[in-house]
Tab-separated table of N, CA and C in Angstrom:
chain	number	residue	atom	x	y	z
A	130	UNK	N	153.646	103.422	124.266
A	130	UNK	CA	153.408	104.706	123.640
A	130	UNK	C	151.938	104.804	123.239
A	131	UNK	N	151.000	106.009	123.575
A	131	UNK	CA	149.692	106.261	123.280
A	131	UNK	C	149.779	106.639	121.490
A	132	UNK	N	148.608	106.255	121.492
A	132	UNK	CA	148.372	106.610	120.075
A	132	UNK	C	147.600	108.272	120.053
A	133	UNK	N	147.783	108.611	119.103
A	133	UNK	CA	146.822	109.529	119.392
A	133	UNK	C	145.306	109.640	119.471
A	134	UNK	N	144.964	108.670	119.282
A	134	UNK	CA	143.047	108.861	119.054
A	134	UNK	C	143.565	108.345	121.090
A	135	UNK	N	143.821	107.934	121.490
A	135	UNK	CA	143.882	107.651	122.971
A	135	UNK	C	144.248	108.797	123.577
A	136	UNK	N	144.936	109.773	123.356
A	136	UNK	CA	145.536	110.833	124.008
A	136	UNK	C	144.292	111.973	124.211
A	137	UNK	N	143.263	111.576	122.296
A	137	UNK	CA	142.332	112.494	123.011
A	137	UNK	C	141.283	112.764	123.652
A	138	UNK	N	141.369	111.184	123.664
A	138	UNK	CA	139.823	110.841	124.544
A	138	UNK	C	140.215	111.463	126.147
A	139	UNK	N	141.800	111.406	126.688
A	139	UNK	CA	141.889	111.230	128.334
A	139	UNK	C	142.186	113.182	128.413
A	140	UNK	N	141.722	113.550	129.426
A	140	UNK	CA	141.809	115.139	129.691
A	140	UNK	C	143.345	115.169	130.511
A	141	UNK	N	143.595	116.135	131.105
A	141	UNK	CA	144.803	116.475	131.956
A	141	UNK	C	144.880	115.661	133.254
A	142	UNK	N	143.579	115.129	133.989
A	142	UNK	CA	144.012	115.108	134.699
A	142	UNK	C	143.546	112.732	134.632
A	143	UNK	N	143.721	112.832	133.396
A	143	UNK	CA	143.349	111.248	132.570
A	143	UNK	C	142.014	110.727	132.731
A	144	UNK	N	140.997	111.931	133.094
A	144	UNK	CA	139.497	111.125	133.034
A	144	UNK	C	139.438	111.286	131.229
A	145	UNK	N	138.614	110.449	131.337
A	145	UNK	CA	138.255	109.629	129.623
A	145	UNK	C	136.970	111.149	129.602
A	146	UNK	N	137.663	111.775	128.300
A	146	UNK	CA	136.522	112.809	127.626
A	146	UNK	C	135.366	112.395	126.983
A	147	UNK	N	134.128	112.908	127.150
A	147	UNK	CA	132.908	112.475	126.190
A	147	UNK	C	133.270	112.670	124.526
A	148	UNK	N	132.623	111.740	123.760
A	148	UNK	CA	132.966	112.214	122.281
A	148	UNK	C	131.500	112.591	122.105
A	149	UNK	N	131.256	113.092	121.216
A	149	UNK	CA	129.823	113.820	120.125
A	149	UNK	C	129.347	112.414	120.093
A	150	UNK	N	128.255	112.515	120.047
A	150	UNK	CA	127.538	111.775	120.041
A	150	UNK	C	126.663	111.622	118.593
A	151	UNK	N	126.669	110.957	117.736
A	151	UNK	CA	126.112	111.262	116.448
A	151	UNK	C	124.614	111.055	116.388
A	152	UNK	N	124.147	111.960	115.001
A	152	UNK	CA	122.917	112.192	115.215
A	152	UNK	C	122.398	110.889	114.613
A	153	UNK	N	123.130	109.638	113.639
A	153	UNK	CA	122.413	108.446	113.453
A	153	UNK	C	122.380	107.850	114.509
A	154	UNK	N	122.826	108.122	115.626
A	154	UNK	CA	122.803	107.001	116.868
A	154	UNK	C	121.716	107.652	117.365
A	155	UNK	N	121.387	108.782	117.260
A	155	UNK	CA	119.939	109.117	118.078
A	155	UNK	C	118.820	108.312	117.542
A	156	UNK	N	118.899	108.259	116.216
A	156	UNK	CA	117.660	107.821	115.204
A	156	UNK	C	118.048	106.671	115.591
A	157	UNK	N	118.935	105.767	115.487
A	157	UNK	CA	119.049	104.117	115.974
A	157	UNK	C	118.400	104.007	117.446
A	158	UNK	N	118.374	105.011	118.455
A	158	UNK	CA	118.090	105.007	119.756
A	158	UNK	C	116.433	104.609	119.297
A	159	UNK	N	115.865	105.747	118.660
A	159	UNK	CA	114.782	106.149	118.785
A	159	UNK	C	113.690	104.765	117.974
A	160	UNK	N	114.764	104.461	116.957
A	160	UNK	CA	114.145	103.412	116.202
A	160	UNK	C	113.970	102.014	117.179
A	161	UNK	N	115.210	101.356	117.949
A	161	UNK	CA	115.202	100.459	118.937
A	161	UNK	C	114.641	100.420	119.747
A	162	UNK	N	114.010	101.898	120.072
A	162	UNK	CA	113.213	102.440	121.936
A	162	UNK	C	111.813	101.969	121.197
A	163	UNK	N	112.171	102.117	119.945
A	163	UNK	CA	110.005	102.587	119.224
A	163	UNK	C	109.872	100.914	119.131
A	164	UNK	N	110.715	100.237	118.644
A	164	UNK	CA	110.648	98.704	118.735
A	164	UNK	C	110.371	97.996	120.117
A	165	UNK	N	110.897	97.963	121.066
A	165	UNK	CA	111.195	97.594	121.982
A	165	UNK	C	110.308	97.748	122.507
A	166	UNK	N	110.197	99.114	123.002
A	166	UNK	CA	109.420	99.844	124.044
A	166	UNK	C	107.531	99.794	123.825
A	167	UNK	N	107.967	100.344	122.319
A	167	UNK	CA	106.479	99.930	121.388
A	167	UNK	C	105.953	98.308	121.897
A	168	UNK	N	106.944	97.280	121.463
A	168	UNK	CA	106.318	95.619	122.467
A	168	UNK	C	105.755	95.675	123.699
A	169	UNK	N	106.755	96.265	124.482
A	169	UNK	CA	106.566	96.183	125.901
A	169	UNK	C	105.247	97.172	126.446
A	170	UNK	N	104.821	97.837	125.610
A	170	UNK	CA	103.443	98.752	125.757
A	170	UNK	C	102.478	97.692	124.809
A	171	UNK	N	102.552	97.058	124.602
A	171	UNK	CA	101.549	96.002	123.221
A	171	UNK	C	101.750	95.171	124.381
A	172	UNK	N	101.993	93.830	125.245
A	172	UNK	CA	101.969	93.165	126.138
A	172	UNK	C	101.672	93.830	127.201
A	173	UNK	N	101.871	95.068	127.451
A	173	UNK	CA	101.346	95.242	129.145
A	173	UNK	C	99.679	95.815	128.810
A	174	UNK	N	99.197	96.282	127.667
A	174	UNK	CA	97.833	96.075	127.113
A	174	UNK	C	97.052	94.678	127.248
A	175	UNK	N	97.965	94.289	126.455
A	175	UNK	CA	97.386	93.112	125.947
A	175	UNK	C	96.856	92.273	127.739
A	176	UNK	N	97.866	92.202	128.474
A	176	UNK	CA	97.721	91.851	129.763
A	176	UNK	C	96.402	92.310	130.709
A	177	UNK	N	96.212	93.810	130.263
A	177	UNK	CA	95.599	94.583	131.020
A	177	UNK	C	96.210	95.323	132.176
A	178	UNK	N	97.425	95.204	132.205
A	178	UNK	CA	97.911	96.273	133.255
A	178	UNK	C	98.385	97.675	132.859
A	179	UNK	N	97.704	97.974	131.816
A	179	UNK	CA	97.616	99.491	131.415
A	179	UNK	C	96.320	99.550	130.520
A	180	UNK	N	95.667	100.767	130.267
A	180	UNK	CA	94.546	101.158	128.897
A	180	UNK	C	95.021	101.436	127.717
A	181	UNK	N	96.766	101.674	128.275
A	181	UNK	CA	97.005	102.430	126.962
A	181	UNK	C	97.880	101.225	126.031
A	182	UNK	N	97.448	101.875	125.161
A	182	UNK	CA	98.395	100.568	124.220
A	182	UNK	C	99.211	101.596	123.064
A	183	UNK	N	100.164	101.381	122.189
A	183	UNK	CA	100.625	102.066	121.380
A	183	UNK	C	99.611	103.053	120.772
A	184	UNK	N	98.566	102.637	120.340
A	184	UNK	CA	97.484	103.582	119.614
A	184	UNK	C	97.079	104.839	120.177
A	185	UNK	N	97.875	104.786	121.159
A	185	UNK	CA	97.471	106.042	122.430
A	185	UNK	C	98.050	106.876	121.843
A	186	UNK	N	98.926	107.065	121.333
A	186	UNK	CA	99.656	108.283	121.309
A	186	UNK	C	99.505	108.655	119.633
A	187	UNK	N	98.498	108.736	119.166
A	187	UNK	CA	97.899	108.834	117.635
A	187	UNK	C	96.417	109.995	118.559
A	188	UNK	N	96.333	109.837	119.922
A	188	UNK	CA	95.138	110.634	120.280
A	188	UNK	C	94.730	112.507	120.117
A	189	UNK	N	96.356	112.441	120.087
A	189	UNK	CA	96.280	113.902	119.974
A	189	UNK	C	96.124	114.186	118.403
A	190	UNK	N	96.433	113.777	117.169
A	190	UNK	CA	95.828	113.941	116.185
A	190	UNK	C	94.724	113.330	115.701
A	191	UNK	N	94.392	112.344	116.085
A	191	UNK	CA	92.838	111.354	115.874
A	191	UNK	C	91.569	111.225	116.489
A	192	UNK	N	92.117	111.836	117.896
A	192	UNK	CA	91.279	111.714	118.657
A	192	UNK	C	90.547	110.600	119.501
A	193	UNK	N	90.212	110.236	120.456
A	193	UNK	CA	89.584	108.940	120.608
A	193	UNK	C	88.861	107.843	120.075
A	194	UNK	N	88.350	108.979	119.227
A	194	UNK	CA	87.333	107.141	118.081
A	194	UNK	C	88.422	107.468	116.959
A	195	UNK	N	89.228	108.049	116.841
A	195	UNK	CA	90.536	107.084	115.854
A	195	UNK	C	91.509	106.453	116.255
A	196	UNK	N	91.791	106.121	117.699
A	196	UNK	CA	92.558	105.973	117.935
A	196	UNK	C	92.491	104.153	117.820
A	197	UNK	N	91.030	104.279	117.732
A	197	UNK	CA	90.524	102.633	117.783
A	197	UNK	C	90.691	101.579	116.331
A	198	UNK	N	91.650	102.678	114.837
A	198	UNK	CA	91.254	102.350	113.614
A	198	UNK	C	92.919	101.651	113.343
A	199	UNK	N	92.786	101.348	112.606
A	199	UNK	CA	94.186	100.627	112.066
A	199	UNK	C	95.243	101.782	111.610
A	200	UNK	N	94.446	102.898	111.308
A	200	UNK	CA	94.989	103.937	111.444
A	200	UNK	C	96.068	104.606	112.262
A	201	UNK	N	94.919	104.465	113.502
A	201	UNK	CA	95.391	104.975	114.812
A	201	UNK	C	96.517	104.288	115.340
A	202	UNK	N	96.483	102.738	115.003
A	202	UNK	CA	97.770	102.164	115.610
A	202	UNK	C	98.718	102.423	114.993
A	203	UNK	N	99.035	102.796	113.707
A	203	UNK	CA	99.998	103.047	112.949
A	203	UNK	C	100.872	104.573	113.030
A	204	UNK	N	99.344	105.439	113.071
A	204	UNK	CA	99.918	106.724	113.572
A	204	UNK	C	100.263	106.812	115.047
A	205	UNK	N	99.890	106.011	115.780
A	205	UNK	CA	100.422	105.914	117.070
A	205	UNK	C	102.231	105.501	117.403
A	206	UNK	N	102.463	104.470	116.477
A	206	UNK	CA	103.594	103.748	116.567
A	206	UNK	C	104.641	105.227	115.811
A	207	UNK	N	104.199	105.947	115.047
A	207	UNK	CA	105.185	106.981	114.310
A	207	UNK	C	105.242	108.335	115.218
A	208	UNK	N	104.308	108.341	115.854
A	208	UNK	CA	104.020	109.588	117.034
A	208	UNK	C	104.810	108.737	118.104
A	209	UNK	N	105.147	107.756	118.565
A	209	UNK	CA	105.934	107.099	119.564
A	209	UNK	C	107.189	107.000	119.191
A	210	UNK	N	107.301	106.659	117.594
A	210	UNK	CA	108.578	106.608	117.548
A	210	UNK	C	109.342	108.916	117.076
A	211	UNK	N	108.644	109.720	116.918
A	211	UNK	CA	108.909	110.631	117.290
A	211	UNK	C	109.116	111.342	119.071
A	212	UNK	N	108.531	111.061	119.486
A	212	UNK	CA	108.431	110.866	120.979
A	212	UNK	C	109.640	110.243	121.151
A	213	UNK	N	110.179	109.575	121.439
A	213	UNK	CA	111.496	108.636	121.155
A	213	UNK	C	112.029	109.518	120.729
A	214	UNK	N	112.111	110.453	119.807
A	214	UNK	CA	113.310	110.838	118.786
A	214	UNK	C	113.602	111.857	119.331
A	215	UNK	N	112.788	112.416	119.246
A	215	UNK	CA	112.625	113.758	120.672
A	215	UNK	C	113.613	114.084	121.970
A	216	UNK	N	112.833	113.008	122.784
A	216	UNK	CA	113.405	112.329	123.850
A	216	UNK	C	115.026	112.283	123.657
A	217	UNK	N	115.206	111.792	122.868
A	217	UNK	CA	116.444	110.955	122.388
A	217	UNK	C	117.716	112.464	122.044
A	218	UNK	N	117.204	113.330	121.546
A	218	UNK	CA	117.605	114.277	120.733
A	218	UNK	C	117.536	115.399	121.645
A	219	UNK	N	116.795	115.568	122.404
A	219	UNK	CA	116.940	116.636	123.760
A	219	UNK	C	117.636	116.124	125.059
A	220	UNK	N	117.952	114.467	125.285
A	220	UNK	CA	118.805	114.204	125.939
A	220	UNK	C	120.143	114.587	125.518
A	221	UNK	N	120.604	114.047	124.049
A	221	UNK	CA	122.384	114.298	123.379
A	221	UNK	C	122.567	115.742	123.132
A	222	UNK	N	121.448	116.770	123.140
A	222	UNK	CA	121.848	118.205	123.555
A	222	UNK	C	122.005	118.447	124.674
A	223	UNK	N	121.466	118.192	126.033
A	223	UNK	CA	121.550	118.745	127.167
A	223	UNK	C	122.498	117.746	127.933
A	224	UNK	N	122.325	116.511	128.211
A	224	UNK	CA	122.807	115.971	129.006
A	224	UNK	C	123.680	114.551	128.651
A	225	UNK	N	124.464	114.675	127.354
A	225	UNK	CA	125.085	113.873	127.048
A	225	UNK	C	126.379	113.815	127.318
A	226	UNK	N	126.534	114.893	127.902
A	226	UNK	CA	128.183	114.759	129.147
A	226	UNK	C	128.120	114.401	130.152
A	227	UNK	N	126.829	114.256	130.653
A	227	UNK	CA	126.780	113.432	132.109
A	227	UNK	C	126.826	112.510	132.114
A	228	UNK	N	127.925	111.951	132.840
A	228	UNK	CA	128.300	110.139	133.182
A	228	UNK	C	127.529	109.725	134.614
A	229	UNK	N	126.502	110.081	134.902
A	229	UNK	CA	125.790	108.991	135.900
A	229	UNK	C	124.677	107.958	135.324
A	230	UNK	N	124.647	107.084	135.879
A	230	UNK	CA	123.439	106.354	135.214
A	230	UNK	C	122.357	106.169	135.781
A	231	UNK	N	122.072	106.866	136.745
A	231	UNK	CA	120.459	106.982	137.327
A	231	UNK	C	120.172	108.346	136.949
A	232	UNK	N	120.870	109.044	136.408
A	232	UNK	CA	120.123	110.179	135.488
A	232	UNK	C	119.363	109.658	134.326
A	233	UNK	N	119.238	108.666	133.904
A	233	UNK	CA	118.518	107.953	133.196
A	233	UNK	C	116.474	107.915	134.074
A	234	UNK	N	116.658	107.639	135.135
A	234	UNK	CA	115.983	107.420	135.989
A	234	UNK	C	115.000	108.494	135.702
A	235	UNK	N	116.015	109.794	136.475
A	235	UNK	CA	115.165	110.973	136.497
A	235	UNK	C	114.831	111.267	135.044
A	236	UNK	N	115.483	111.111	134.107
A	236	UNK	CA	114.805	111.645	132.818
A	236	UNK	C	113.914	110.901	132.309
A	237	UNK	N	113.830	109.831	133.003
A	237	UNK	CA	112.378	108.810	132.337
A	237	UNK	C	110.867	109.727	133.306
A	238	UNK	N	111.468	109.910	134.412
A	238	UNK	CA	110.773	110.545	135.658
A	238	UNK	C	109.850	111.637	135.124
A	239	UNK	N	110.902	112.458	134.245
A	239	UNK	CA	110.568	113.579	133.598
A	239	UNK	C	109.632	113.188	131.931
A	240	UNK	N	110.270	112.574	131.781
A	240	UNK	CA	109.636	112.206	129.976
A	240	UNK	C	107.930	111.608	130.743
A	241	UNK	N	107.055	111.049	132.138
A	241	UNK	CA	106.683	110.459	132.269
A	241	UNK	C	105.219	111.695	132.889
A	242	UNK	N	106.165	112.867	133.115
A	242	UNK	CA	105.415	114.375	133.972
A	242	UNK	C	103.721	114.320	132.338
A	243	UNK	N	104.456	115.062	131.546
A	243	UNK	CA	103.212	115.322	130.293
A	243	UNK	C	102.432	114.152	129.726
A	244	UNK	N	102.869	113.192	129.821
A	244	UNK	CA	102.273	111.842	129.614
A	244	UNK	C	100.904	111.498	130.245
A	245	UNK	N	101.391	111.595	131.731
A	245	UNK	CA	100.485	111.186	132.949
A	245	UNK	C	99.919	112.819	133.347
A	246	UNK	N	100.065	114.054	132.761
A	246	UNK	CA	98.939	114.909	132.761
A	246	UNK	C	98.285	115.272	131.821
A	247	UNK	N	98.609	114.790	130.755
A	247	UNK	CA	97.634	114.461	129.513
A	247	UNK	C	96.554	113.586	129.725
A	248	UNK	N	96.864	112.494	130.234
A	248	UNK	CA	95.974	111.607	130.459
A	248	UNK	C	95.319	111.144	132.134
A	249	UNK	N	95.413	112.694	132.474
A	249	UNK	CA	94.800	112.523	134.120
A	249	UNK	C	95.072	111.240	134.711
A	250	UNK	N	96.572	111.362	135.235
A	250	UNK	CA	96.897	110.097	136.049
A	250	UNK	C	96.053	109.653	137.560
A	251	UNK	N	95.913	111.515	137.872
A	251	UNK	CA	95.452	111.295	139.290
A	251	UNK	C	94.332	110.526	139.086
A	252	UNK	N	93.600	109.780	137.699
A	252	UNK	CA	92.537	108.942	138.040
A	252	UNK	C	92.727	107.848	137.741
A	253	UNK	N	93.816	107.313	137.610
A	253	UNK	CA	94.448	105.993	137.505
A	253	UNK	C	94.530	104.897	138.679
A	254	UNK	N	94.660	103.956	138.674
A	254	UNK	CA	94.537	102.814	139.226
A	254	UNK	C	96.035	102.430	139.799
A	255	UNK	N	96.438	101.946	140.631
A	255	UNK	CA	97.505	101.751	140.779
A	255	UNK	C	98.215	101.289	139.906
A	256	UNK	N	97.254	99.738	139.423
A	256	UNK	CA	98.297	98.897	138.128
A	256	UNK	C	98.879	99.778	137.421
A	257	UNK	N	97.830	100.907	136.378
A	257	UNK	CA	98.299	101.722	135.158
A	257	UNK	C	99.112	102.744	135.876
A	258	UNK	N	99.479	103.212	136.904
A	258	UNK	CA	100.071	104.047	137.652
A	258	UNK	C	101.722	103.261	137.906
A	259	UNK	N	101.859	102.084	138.186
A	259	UNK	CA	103.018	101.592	138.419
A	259	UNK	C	103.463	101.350	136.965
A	260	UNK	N	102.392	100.649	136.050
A	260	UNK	CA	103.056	100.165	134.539
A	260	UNK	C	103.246	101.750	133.894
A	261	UNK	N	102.851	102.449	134.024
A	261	UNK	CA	103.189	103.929	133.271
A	261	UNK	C	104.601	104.185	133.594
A	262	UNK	N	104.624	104.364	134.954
A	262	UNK	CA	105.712	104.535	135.431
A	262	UNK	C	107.233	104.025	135.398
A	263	UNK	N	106.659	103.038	135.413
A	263	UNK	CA	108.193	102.198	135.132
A	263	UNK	C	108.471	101.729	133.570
A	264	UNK	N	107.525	101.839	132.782
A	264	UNK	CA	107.833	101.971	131.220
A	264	UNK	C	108.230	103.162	130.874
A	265	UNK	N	107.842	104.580	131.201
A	265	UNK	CA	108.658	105.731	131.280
A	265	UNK	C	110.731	105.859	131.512
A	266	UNK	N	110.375	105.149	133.441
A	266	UNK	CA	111.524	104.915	133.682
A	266	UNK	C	112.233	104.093	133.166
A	267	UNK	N	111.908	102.836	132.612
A	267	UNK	CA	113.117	101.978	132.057
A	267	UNK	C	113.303	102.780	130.443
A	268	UNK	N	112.474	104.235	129.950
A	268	UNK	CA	112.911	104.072	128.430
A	268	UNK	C	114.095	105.312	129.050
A	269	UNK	N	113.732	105.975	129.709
A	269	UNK	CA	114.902	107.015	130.170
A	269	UNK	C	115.863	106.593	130.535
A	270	UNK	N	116.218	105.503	131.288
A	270	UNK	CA	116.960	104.674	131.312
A	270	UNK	C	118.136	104.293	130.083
A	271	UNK	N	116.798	103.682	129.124
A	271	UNK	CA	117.546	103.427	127.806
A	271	UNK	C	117.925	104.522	127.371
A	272	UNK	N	117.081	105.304	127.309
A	272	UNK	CA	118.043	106.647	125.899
A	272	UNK	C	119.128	106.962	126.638
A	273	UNK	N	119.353	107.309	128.387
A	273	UNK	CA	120.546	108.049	128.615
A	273	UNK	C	121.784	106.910	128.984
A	274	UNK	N	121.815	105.715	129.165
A	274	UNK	CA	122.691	104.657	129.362
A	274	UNK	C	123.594	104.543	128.115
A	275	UNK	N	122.306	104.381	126.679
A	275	UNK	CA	122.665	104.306	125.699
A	275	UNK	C	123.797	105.146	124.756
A	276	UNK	N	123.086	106.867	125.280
A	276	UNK	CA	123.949	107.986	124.363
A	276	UNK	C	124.945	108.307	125.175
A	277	UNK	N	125.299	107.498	126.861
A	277	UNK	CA	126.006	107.825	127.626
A	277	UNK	C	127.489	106.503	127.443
A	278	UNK	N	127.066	105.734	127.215
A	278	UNK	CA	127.972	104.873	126.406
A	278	UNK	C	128.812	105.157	125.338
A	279	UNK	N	128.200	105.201	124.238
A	279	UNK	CA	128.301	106.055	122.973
A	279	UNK	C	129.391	107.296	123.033
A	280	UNK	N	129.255	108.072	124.169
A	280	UNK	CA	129.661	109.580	124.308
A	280	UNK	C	131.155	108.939	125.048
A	281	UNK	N	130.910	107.834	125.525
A	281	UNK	CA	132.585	107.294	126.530
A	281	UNK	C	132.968	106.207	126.053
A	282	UNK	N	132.531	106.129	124.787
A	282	UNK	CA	133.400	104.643	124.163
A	282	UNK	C	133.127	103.412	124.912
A	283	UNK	N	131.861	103.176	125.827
A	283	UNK	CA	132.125	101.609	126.737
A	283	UNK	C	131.208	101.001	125.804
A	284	UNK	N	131.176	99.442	125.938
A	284	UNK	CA	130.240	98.314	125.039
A	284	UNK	C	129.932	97.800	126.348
């Protein structure tokens, strides 16, 4: 015999329904992506296979010679982790009923469009052209795997 919290997850014809997705799980997304993602942009600097390092994204309010201040890294990391939140929060409105997981892909694809024309990609180097790219794609990745889980009950 089903219980009922089981009866209402499955539809008529027994595919498993999306649930709401809550708005602390966005902020947990956004907080884990700003951690994470924030490292993995601090090592691919640090390496040299990108220019940009977290402090980058403090440019649009600081400008270039702040972006260089202790300042800048700090307001960078809170402008990233909004960016993230964003991200995070315009995915669980639009596309948090979609169960594919290379839609992750394309929405990193997309989160990756204003990034790389803000910062004139077409004059980029391959390295910063592949590391942009695929740090984009693996965070789109994360936010929609993540709120796409979440929305179907899987661990």
């Amino acid at each position: 015999m089903m219980t009922t919290d089981v009866r209402h997850r499955f539809g008529d014809k027994g595919e498993v329904q999306p649930q709401e997705v809550s708005w602390n799980t966005v902020f947990q997304i956004a907080f884990w992506g700003t951690v994470i993602w924030g490292f993995l942009r601090l090592i691919s600097f640090f390496f040299s296979f990108t220019p940009y390092g977290v402090r980058v994204f403090s440019r649009p309010l600081l400008g270039m010679a702040g972006e260089d201040t202790r300042a800048g890294v700090a307001i960078g990391a809170i402008m990233l982790f909004g960016v993230i939140l964003v991200a995070a929060a315009v995915y669980k409105l639009l596309l948090s009923k979609v169960k594919m997981w290379w839609i992750g892909i394309l929405y990193g694809l997309v989160l990756f469009v204003p990034f790389g024309l803000f910062f004139r990609m077409g004059m980029w180097s391959y390295d910063t052209l592949s590391t942009e790219l695929l740090w984009f794609i693996t965070l789109g990745m994360f936010i929609a795997m993540t709120i796409s889980a979440e929305a179907y009950g899987e661990e």
